[in-house]
Short mmCIF file of C-alpha atoms and ligand atoms in Angstrom, two decimals:
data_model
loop_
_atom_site.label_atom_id
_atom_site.label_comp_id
_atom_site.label_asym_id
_atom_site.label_seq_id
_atom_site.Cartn_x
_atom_site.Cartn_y
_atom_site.Cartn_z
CA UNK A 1 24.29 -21.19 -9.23
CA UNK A 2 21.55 -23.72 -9.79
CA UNK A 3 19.53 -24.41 -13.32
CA UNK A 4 17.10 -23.65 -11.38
CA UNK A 5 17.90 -20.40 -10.93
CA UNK A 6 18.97 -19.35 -14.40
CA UNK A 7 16.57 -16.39 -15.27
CA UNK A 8 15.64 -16.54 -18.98
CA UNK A 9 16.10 -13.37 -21.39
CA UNK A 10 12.38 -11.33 -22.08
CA UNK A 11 12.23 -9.76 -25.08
CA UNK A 12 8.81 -7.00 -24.38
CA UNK A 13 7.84 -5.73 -27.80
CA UNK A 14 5.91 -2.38 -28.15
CA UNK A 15 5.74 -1.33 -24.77
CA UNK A 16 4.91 2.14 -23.66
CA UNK A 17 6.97 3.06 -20.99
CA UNK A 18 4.77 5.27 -18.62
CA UNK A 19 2.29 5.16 -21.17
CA UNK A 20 4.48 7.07 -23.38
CA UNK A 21 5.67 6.07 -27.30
CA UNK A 22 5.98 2.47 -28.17
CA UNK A 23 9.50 1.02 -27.67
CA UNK A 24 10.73 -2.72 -27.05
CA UNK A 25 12.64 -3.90 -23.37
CA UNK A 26 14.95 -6.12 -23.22
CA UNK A 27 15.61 -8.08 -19.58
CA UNK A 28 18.34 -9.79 -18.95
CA UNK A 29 20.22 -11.10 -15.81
CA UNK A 30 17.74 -9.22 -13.22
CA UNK A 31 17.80 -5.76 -15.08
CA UNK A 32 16.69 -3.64 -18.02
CA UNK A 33 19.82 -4.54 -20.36
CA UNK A 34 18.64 -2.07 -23.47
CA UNK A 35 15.46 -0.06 -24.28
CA UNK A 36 14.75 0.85 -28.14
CA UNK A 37 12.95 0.16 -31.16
CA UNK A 38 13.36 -2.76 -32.83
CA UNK A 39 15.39 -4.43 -29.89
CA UNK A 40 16.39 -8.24 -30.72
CA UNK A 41 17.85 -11.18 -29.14
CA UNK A 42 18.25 -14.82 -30.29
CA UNK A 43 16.48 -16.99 -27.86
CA UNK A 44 14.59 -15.00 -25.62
CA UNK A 45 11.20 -15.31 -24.83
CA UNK A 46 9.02 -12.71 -26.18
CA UNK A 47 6.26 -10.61 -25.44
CA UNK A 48 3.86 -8.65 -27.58
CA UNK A 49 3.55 -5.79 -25.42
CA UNK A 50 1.33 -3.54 -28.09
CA UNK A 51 -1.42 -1.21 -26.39
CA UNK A 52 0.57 -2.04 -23.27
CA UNK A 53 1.43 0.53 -21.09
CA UNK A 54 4.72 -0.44 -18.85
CA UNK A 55 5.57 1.39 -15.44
CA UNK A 56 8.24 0.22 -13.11
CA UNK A 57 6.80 -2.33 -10.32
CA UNK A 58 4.09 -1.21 -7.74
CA UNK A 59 5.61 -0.60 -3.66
CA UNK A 60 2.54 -0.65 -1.62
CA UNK A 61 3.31 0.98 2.14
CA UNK A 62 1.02 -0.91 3.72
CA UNK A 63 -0.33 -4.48 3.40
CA UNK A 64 -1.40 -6.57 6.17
CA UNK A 65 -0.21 -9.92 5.19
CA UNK A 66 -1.50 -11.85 8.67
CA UNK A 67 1.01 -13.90 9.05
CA UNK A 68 2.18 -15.40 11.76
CA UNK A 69 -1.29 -15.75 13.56
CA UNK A 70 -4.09 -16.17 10.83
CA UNK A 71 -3.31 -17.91 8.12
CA UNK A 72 -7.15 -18.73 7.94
CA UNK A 73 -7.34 -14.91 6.37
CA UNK A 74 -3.82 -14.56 4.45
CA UNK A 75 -0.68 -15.86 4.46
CA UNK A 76 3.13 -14.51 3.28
CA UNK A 77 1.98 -16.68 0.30
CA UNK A 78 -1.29 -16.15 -0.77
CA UNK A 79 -0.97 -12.29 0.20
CA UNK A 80 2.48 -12.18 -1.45
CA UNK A 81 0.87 -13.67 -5.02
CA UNK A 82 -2.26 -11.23 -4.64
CA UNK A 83 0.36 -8.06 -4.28
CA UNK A 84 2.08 -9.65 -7.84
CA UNK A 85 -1.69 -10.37 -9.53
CA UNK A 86 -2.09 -6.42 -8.70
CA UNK A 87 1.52 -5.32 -10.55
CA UNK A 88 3.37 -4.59 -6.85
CA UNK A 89 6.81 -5.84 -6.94
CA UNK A 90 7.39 -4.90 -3.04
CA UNK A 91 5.19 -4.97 -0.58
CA UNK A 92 5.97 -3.77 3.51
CA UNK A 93 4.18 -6.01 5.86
CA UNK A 94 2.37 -4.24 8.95
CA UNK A 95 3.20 -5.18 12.34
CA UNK A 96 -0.08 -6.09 13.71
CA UNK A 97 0.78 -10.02 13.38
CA UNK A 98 0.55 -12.34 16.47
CA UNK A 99 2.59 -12.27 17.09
CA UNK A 100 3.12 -8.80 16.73
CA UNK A 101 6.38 -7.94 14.62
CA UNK A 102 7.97 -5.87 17.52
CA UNK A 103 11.41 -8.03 17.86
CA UNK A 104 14.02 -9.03 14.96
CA UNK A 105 13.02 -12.65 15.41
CA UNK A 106 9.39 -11.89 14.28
CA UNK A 107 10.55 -9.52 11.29
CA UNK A 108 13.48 -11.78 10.17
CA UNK A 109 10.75 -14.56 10.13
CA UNK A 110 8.10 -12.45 7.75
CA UNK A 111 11.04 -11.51 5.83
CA UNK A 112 12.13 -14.59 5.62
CA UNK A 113 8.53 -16.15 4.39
CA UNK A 114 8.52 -13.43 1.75
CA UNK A 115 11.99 -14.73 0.17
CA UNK A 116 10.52 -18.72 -0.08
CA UNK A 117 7.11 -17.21 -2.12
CA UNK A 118 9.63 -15.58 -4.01
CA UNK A 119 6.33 -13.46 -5.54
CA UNK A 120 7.54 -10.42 -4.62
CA UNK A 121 9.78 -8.31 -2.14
CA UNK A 122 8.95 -8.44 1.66
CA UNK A 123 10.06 -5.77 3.93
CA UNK A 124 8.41 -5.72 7.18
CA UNK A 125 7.15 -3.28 9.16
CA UNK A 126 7.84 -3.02 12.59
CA UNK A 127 5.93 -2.56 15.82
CA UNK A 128 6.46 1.05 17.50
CA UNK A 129 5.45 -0.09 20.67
CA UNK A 130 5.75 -3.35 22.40
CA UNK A 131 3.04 -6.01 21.41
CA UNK A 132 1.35 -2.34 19.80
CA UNK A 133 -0.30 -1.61 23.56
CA UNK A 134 0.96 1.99 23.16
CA UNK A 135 3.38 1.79 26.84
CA UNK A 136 6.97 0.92 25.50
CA UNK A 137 8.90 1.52 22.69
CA UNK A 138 9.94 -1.31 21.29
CA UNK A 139 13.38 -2.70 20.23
CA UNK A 140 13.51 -0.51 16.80
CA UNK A 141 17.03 -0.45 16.55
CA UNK A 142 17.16 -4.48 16.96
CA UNK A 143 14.62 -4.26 13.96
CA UNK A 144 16.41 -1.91 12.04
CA UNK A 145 19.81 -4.23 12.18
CA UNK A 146 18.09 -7.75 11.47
CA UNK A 147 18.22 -9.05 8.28
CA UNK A 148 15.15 -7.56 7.61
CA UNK A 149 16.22 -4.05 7.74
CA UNK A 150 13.06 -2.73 8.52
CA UNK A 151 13.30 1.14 7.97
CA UNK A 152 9.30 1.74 8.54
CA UNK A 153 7.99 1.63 12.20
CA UNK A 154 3.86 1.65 12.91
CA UNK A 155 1.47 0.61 15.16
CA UNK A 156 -1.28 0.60 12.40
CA UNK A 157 -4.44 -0.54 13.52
CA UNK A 158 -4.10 1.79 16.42
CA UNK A 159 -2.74 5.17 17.13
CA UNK A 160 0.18 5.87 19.11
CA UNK A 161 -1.61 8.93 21.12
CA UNK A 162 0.84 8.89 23.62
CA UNK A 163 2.78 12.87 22.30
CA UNK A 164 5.84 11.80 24.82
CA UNK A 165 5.98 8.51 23.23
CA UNK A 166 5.50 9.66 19.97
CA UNK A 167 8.21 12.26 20.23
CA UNK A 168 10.87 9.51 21.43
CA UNK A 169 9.99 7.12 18.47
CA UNK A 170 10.99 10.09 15.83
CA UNK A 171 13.66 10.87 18.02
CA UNK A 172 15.04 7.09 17.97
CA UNK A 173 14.71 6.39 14.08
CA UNK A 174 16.05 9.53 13.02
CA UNK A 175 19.72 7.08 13.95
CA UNK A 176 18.92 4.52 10.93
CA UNK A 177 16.95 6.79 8.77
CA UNK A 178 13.48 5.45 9.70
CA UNK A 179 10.11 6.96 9.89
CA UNK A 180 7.29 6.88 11.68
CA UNK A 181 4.13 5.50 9.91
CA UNK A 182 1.06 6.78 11.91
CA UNK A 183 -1.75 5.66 11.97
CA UNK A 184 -4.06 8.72 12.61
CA UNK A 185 -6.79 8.41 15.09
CA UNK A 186 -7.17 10.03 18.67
CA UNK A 187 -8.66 7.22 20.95
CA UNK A 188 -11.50 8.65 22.94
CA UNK A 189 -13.05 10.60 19.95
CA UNK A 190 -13.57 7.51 18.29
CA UNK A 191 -15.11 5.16 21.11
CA UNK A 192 -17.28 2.66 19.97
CA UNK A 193 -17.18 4.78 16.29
CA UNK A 194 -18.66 2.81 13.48
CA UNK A 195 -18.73 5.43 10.05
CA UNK A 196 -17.69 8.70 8.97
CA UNK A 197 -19.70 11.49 11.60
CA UNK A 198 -22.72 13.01 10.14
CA UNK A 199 -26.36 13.17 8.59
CA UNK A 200 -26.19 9.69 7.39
CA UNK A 201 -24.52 8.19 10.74
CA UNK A 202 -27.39 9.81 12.38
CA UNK A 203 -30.44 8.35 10.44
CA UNK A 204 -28.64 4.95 10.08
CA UNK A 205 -28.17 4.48 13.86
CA UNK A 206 -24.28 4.33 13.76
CA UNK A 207 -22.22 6.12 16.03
CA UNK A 208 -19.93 8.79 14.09
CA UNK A 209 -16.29 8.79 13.68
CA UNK A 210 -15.16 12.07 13.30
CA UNK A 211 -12.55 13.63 10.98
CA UNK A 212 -11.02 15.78 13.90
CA UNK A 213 -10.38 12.52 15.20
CA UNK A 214 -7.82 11.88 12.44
CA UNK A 215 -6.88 15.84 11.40
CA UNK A 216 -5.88 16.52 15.76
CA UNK A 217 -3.21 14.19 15.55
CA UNK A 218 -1.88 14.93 11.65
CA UNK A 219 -1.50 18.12 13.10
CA UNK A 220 -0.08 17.12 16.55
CA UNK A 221 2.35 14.70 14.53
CA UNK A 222 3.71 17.32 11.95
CA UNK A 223 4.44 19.44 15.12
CA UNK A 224 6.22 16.79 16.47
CA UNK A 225 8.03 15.98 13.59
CA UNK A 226 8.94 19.80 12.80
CA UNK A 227 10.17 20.14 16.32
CA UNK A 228 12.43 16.68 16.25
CA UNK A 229 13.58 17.20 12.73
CA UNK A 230 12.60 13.44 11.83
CA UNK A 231 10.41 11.64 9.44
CA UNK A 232 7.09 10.93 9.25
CA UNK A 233 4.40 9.40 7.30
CA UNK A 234 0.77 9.89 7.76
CA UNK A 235 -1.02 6.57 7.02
CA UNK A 236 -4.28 6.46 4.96
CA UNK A 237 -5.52 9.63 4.80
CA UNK A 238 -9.15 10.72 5.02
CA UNK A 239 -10.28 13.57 5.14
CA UNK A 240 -10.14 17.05 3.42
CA UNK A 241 -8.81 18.38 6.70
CA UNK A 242 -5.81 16.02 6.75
CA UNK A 243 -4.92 16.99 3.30
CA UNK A 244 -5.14 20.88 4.55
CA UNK A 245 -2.81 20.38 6.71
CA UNK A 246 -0.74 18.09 5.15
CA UNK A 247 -0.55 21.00 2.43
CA UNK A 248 0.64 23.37 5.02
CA UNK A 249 3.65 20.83 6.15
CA UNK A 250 4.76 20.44 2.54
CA UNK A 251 4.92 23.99 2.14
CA UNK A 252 7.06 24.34 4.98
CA UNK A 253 9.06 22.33 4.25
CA UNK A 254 8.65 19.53 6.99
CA UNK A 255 9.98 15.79 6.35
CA UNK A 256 6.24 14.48 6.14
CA UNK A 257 4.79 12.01 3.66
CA UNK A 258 1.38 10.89 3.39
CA UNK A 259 -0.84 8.07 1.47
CA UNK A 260 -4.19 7.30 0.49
CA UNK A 261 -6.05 3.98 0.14
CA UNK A 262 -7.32 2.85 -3.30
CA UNK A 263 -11.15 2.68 -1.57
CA UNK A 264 -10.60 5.91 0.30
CA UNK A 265 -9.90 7.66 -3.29
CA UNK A 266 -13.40 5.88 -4.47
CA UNK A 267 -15.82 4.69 -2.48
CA UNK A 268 -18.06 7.54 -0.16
CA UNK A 269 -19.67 7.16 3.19
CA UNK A 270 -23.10 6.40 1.37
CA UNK A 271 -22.09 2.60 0.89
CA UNK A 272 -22.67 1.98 4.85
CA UNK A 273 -26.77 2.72 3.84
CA UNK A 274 -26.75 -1.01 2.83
CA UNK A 275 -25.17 -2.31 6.29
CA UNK A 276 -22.88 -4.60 4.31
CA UNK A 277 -19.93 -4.84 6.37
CA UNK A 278 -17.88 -4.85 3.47
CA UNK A 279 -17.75 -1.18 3.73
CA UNK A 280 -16.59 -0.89 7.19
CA UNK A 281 -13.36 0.10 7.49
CA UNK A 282 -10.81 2.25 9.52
CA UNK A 283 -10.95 4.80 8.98
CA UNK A 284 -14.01 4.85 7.95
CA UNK A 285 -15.21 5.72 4.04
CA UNK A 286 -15.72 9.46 3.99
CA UNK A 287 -18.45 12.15 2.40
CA UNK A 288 -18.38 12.95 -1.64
CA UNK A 289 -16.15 16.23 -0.96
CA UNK A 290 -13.29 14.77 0.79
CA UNK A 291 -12.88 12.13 -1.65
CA UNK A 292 -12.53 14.95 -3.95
CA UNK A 293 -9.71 16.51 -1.39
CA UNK A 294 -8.02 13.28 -1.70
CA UNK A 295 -8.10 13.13 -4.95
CA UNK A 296 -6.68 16.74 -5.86
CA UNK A 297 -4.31 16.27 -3.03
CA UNK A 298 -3.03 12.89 -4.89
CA UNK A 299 -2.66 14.89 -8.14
CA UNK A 300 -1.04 18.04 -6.66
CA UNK A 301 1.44 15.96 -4.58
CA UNK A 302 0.19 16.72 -1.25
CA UNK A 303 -0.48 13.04 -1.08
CA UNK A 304 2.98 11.30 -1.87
CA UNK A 305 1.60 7.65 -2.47
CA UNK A 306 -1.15 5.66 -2.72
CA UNK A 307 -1.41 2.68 -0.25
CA UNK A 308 -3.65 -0.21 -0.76
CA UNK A 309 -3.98 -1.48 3.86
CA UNK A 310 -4.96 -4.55 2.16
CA UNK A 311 -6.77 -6.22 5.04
CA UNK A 312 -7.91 -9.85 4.67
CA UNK A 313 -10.31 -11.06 7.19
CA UNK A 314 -12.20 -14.51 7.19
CA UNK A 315 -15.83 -14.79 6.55
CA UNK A 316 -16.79 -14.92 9.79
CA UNK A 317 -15.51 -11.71 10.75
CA UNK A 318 -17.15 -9.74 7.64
CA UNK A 319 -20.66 -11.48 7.66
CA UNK A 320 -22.10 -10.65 10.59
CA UNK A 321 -24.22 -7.52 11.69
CA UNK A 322 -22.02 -4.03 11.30
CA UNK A 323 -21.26 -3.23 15.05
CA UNK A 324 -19.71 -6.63 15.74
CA UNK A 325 -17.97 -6.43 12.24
CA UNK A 326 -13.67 -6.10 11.73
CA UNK A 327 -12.69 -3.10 9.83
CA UNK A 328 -10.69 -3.82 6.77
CA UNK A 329 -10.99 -4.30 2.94
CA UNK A 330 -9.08 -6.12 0.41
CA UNK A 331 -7.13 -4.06 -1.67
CA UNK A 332 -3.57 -5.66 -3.47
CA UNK A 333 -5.66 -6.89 -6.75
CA UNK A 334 -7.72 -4.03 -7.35
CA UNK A 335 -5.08 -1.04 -6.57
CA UNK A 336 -3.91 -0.27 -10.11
CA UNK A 337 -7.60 -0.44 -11.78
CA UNK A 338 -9.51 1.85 -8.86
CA UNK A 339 -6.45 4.84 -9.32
CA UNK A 340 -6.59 4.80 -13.11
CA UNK A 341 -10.93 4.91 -12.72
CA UNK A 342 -10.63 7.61 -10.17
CA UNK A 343 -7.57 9.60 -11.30
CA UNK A 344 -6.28 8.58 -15.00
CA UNK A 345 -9.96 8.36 -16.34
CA UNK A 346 -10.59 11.28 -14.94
CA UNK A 347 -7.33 13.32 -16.06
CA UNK A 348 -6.07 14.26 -12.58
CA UNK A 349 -3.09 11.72 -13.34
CA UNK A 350 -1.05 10.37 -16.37
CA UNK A 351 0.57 7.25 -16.24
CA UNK A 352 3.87 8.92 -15.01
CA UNK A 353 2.03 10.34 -12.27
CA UNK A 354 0.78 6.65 -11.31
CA UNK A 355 4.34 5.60 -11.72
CA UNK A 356 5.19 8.61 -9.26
CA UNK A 357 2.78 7.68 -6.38
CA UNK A 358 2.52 4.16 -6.94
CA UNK A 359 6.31 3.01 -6.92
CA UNK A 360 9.22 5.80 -7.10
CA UNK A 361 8.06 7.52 -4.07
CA UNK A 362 6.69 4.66 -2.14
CA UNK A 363 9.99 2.87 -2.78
CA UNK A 364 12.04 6.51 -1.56
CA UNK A 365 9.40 6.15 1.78
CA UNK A 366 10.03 3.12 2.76
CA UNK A 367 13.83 3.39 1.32
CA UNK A 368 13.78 0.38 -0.68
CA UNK A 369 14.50 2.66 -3.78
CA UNK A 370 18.47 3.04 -2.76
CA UNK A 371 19.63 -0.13 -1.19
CA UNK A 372 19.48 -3.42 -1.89
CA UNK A 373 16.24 -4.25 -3.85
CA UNK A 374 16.26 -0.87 -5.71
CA UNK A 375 12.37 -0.59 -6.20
CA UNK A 376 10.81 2.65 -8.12
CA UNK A 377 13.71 2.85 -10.56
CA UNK A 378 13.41 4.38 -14.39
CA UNK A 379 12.59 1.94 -17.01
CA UNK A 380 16.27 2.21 -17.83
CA UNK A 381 19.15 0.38 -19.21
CA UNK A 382 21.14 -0.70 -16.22
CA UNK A 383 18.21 -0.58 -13.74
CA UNK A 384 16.94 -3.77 -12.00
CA UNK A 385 13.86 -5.20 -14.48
CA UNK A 386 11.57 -4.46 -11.18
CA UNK A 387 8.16 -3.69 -13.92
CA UNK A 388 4.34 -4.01 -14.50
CA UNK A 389 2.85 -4.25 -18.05
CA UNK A 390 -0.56 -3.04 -17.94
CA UNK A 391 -4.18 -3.28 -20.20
CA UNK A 392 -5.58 0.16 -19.55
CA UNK A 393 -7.87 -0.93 -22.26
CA UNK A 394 -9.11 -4.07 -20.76
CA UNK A 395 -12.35 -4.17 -18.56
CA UNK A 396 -12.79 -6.87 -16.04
CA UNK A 397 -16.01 -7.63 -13.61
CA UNK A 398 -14.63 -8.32 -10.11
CA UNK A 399 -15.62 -11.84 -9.21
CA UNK A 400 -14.03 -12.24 -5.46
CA UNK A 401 -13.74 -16.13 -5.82
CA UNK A 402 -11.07 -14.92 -8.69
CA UNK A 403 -8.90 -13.63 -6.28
CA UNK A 404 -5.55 -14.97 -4.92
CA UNK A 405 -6.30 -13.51 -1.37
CA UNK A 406 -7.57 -16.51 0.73
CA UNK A 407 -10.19 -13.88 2.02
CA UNK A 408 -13.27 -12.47 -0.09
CA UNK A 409 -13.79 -9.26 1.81
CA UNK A 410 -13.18 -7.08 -1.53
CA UNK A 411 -16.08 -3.93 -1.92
CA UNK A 412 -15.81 -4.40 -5.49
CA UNK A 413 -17.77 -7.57 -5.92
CA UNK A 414 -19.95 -7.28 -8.91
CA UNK A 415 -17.88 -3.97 -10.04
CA UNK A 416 -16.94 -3.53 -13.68
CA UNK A 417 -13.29 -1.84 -13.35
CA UNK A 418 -10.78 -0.44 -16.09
CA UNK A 419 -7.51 -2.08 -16.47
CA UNK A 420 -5.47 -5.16 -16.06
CA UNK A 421 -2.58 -6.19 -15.00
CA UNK A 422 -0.85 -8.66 -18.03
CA UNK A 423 2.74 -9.25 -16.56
CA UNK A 424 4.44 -8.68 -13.38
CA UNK A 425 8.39 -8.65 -13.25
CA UNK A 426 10.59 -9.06 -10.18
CA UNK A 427 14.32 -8.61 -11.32
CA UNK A 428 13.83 -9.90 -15.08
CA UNK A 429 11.83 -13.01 -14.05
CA UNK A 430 8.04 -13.10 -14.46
CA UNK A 431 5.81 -13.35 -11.42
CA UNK A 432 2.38 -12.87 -13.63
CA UNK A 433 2.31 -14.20 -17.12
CA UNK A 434 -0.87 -13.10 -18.85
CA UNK A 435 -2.97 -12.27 -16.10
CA UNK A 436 -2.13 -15.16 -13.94
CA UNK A 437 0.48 -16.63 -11.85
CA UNK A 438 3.64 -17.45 -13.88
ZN1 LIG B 1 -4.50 1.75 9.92
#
């Protein structure tokens, strides 16, 4: 091993673990050596972690890190830094690259990036269909065996509609314990769609978007999943209807997960009144009641995770009129202070709850919690020092030239949001030092 790669002893001081009592951490060689009060160790480096609250390191499920094709709007890099800024210790990469990750060359080579950043855990996702044009399956299994090991399978960005080909891709991961990330929307009830359906669309001159377009294939999919026995998860969900019957497939029983987006959790249908582009986004922000569906299905569990589809685009492609606008909002640096605004401010979670749906079940989703990288763990001795220490007292304005993304399409611009992310751990070495890039 190279001096390089000798990972100094942290000594965190005062630290409450899931924002319980105060206790001190000690990391050493890649894991969580000893937790306790009054914890020392000659020459280690220490942090005073008082008033910090520590959880074990953020998994988002889905990140679009646009790389390989435009690097103009992110990079493995930049994108990988951003996810580490916002406490995420693993990130899984979507497919909808160019090109697209449907072989294990493409996958092995965003995995591969994600190692040389070194900012935090890569595992990519990988395309359910061949170049995602919804005809062919493509080669999962080849992706599943790379050196990627890529367990999640989407087409996010667009739906696969197709039921037969649908069925066959649960069918085919069930082999190397893989699921089926959909991402919900039925084709030719969305045509030219531009916001959520309603009053507002109406009087703004938008064409609607419809929930049923998202809720007919939840439903379809849980069928399908019931019926095949397999996995799957239900990408960013929007609507109070999803989380119905979502509700209705837990209580059943059925192998079916579910996540919500940071802006989907906040942000309501009214922001597309100011045309800002910004606020376009697929789906599309919804009406006041369903973000409070989405937000008592997060707290009840209905929801398993929260998921940031961080989506960088370039100026170009954000400042223009609406209609001709890409959908997509940053999301990696601004996850951990929207959920405690909209669900720890508001009581709906504690900070064991955020630790639930922001890293152990991610991590179990995506199985990076088991194998290898061991993500979502217990701040306990023995377990890989994978951990964020948090401000939850700290306020910050969000300024988007701050940001590590190389893109500015953020809707918080201007917002005053609770929270901050101090420190960032990826197996006992630091990724974020005091709010910035260690
Ligand atoms: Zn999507």
């Amino acid at each position: 091993m190279s001096a390089d790669r000798i990972v100094p002893t942290w000594l965190v001081r005062g630290a409450r673990p899931l924002g319980g009592d105060p206790t001190d951490l000690l990391l050493q060689d890649g894991v969580v050596a000893e937790v306790g009060a009054g914890l020392t160790a000659a020459g280690a480096e220490v942090i005073d972690a008082d008033g910090l609250v520590a959880l074990p390191g953020l998994v988002d499920l889905h990140t679009h890190l646009r790389e390989p094709g435009r690097e103009d709007a992110e990079t493995v890099e930049s994108g990988t830094l951003a996810a580490a800024l916002g406490g995420f210790t693993a990130v899984h990469a979507m497919a909808n690259t160019d090109p697209v990750a449907d072989t294990a060359g493409v996958v092995e080579q965003v995995w591969r990036l994600g190692r040389e950043a070194g900012h935090c855990d890569v595992r990519p996702v990988g395309a359910v269909t061949v170049g995602l044009a919804g005809g062919r399956l493509a080669e999962l299994g080849a992706m599943a065996d790379s050196a990627a090991r890529v367990r999640v399978f989407s087409d996010d960005g667009h739906c696969v509609s197709d039921a037969v080909l649908m069925r066959r891709a649960l069918e085919y991961v069930k082999a190397f314990d893989g699921v089926v990330a959909q991402h919900a929307q039925e084709p030719r009830l969305t045509e030219d769609a531009q916001m959520n359906e309603g009053e507002l669309a109406g009087r703004l001159g938008l064409s609607g978007w419809p929930g049923v377009a998202e809720e007919a294939v939840v439903a379809r999919d849980v069928l399908l999943a019931a019926h095949v026995g397999s996995r799957l998860h239900v990408c960013h969900v929007s609507t109070g209807g999803s989380v119905e019957i979502l509700r209705l497939a837990k209580t059943r029983g059925l192998p079916v997960t579910a996540e919500v987006t940071p802006h989907h959790l906040f942000l309501t249908e009214d922001r597309a009144a100011t045309y800002d582009p910004v606020y376009k986004v697929n789906p599309p922000l919804r009406s006041a009641a369903d973000v409070r569906a989405l937000r008592e299905g997060l707290a009840d569990g209905t929801i398993d995770a929260v998921a940031t589809d961080h989506a960088p685009h370039p100026a170009e492609d954000k400042e223009c009129e609406w209609a001709a606008a890409a959908f997509g909002m940053l999301g990696l640096e601004t996850a951990l202070s929207v959920v405690q605004h909209t669900m720890v401010d508001t009581g709906l979670l504690d900070w064991a709850g955020v630790a639930d749906r922001m890293s152990v079940r991610p991590a179990r989703i995506g199985r990076v919690a088991d194998a290898g990288e061991r993500h979502g763990r217990p701040l306990a001795a023995g377990e890989p020092a994978n951990l964020v220490l948090l401000d939850p007292a700290a306020r910050r304005t969000v300024d988007p030239a701050d940001l590590a993304s190389l893109s500015r399409n953020t809707p918080y611009a201007g917002t005053t949001l609770p929270g901050q992310v101090v420190a960032t751990f990826l197996r006992g070495r630091p990724t974020v030092l005091k709010g910035a890039p260690a």
